[in-house]
mmCIF file of C-alpha atoms in Angstrom:
data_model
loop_
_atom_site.group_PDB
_atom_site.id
_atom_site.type_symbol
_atom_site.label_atom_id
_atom_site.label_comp_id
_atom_site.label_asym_id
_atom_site.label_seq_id
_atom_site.Cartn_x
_atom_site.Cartn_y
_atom_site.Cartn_z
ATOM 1 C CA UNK V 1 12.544 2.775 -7.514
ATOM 2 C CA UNK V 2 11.333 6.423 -6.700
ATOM 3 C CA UNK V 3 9.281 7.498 -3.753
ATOM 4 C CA UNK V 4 7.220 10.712 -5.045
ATOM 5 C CA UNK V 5 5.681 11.222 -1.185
ATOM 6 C CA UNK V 6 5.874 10.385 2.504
ATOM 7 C CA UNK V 7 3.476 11.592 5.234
ATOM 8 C CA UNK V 8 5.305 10.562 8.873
ATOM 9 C CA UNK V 9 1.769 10.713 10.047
ATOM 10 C CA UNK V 10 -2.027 10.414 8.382
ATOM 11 C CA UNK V 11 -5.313 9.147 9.495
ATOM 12 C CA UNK V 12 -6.439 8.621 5.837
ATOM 13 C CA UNK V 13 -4.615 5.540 4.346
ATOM 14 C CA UNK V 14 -5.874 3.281 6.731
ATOM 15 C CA UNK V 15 -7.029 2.234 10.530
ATOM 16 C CA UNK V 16 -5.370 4.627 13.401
ATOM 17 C CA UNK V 17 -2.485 7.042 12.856
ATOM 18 C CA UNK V 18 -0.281 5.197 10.215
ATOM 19 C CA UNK V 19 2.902 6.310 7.929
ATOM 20 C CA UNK V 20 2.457 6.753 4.673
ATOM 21 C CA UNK V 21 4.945 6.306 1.746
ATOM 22 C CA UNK V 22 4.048 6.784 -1.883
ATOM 23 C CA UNK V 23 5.862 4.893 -4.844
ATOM 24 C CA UNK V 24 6.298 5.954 -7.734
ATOM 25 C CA UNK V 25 4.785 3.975 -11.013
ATOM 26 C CA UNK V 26 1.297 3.193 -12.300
ATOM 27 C CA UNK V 27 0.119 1.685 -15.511
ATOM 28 C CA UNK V 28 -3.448 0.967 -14.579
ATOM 29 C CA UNK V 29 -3.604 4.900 -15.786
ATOM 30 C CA UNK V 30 -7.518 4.471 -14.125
ATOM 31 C CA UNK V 31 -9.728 7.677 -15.142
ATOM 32 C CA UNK V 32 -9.885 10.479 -12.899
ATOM 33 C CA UNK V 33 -7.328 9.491 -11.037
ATOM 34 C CA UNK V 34 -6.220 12.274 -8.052
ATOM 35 C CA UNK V 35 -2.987 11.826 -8.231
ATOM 36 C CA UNK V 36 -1.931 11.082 -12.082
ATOM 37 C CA UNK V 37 1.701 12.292 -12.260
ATOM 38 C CA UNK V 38 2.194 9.385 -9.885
ATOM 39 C CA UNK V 39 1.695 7.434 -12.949
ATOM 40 C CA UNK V 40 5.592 7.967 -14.048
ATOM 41 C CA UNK V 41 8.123 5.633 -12.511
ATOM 42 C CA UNK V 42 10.591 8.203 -12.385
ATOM 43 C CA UNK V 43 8.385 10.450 -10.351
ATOM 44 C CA UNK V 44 9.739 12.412 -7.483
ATOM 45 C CA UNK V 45 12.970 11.169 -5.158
ATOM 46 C CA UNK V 46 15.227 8.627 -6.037
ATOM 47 C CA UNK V 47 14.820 5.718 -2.535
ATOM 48 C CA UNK V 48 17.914 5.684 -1.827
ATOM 49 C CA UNK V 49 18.813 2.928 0.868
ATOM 50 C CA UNK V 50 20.094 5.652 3.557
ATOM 51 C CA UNK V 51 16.538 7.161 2.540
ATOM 52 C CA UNK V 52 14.927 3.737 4.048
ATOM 53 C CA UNK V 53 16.961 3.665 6.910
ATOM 54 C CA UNK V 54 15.972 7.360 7.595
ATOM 55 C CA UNK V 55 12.212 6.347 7.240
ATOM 56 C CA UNK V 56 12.384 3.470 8.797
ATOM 57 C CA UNK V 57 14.413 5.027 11.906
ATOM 58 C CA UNK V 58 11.736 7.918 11.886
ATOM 59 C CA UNK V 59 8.569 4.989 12.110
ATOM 60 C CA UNK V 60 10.337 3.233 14.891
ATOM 61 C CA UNK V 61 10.808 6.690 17.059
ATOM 62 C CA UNK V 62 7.147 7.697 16.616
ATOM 63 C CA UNK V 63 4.951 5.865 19.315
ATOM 64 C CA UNK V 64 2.195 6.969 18.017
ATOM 65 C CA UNK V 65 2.325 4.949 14.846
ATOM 66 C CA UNK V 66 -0.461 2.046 14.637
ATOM 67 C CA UNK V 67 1.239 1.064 11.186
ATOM 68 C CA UNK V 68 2.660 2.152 7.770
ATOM 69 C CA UNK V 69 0.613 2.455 4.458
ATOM 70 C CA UNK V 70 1.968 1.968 0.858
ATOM 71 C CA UNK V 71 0.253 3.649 -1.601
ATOM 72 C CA UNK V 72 1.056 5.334 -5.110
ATOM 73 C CA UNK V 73 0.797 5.017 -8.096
ATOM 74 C CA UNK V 74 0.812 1.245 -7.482
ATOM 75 C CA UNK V 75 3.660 -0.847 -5.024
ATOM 76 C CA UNK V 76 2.895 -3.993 -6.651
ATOM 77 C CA UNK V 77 4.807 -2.413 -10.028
ATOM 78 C CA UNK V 78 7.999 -1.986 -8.013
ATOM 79 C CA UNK V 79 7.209 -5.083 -5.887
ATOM 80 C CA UNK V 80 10.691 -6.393 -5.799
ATOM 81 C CA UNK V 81 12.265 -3.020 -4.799
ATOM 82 C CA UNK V 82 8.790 -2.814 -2.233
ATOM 83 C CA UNK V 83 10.209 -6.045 -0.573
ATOM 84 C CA UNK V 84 13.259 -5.034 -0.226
ATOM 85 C CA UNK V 85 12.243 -1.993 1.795
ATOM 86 C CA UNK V 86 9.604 -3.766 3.906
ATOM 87 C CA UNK V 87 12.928 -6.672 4.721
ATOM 88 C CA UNK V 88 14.860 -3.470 5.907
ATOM 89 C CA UNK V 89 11.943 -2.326 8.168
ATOM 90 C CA UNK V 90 10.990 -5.439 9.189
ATOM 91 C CA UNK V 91 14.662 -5.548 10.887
ATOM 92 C CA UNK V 92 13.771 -3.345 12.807
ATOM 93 C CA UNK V 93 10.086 -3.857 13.668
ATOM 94 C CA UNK V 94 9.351 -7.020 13.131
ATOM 95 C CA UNK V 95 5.679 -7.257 13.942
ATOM 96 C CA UNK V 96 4.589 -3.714 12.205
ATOM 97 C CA UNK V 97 1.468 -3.772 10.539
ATOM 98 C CA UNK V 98 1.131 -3.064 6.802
ATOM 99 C CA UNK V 99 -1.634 -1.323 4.516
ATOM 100 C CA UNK V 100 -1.094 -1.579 0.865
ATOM 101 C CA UNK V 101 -2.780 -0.036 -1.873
ATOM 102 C CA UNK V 102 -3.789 -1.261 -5.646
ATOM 103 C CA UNK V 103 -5.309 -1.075 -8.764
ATOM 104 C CA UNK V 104 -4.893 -5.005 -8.932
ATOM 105 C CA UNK V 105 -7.555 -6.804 -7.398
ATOM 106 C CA UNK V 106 -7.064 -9.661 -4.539
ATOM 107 C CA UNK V 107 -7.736 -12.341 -6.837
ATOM 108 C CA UNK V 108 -5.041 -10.745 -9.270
ATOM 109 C CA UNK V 109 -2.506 -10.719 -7.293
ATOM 110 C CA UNK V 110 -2.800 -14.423 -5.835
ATOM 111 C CA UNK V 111 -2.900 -15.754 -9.632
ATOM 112 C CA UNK V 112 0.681 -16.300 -9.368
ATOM 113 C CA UNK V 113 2.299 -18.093 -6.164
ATOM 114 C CA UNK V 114 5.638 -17.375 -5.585
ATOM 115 C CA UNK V 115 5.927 -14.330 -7.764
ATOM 116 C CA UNK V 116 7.639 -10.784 -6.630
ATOM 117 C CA UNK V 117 3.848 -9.446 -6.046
ATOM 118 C CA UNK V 118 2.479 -12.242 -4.453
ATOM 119 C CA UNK V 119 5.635 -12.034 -2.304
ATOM 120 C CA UNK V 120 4.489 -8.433 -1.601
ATOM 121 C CA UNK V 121 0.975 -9.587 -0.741
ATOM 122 C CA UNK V 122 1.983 -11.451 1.999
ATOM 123 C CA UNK V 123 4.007 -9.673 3.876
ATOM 124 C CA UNK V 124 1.303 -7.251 4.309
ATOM 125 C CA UNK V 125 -1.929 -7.246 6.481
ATOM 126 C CA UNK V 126 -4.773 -5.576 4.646
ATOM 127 C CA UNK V 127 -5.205 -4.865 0.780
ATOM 128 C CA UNK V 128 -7.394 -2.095 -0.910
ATOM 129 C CA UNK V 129 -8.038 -3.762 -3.765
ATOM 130 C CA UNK V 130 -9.268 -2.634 -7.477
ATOM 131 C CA UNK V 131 -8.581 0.272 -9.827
ATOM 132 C CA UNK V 132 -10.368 3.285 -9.139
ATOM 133 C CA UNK V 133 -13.652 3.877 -11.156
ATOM 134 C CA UNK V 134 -14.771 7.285 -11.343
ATOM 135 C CA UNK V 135 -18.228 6.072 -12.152
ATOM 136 C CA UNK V 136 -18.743 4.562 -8.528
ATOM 137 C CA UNK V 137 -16.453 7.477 -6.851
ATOM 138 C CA UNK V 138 -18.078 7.608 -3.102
ATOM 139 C CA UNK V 139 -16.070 9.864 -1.228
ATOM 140 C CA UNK V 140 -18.193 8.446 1.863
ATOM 141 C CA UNK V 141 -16.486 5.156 1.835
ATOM 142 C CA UNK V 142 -13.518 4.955 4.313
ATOM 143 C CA UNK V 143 -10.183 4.633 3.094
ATOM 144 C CA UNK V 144 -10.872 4.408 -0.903
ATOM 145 C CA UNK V 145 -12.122 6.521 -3.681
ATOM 146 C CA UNK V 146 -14.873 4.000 -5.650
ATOM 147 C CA UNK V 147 -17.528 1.300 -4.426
ATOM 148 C CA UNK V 148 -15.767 -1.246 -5.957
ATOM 149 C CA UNK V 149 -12.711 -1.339 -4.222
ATOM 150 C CA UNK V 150 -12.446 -3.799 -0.838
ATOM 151 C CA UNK V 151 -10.277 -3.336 2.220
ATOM 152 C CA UNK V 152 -8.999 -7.403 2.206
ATOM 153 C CA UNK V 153 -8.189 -8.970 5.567
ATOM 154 C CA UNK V 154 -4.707 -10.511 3.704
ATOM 155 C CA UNK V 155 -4.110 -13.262 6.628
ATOM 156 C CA UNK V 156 -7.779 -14.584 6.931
ATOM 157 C CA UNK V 157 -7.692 -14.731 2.891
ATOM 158 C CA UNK V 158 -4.614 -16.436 2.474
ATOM 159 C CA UNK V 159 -5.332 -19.269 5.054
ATOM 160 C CA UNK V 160 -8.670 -20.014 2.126
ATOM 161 C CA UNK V 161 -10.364 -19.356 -0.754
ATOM 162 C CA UNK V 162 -12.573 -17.075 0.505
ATOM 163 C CA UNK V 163 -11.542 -13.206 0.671
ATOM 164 C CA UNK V 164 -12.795 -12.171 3.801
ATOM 165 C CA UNK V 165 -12.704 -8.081 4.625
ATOM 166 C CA UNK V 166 -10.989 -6.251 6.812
ATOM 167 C CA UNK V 167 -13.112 -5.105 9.786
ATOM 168 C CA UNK V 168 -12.313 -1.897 11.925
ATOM 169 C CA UNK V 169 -11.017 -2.331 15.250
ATOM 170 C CA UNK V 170 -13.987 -2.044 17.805
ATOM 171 C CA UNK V 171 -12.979 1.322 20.106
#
């Protein structure tokens, strides 16, 4: 799996000050897309597992950190490599809240118990869900680029079969 970004610190991939890593690999290919060269797998850096560790050791020194965000292209393509990483950080902070990105919608990625992206799923907190659609591009919305796409509360979801969304932490 490649990596083709990390930010040790952004307020725009989710609630609070959060780390942000990037992974390489899209085929949802959505129209204008801001970030197409993510599209190719082999992308950017090769994620290496002293890479991890370094990340990882880098998230747990910052106290400033509310979470970490995984974005792309599109995790759930590499989800087996994903989960690996997320075992290796979870090591190390167990509790540490998780943002993940994709072009899969909620209901997509629950189709299939059991499998490496449902796996994925779960060990995160909140989805953004749905591929972006430049028609409905609102640049107003927090946290995502077209109307359609939802910020999923994964935990109150799973425990039902209604998707309930995330709401922001009251100040």
């Amino acid at each position: 799996m490649n990596i083709c970004g990390y930010y040790p610190e952004s307020i725009n991939e989710g609630e609070g000050m959060r780390a942000v890593l990037f992974i390489s690999g899209c085929r949802h290919r959505c129209p204008g897309c801001f970030n197409p060269e993510t599209w190719n797998f082999k992308y950017g850096e090769f994620f290496t597992l002293e890479r991890q560790h370094e990340i990882i050791a880098e998230i747990a020194a910052n106290p400033l950190l509310d979470g970490l965000t995984l974005a792309g292209g599109d995790p759930f393509f590499s989800a087996e490599e994903v989960l690996g990483f997320i075992h290796e950080l979870r090591t190390v902070l167990p509790g540490f809240p998780i943002w993940i990105y994709s072009g899969y919608t909620y209901e997509e990625l629950t189709a299939l118990p059991g499998s490496p992206e449902w796996n994925l799923l779960t060990q995160c907190q909140v989805l953004i869900d749905g591929r972006f659609i430049e028609e409905l591009k609102d640049t107003t919305l927090p946290y995502r680029g077209s109307s359609n796409q939802r910020i999923i509360d994964i935990p109150a979801s799973t425990n039902g079969s209604e998707v309930f969304l995330w709401q922001p932490t009251a100040l």
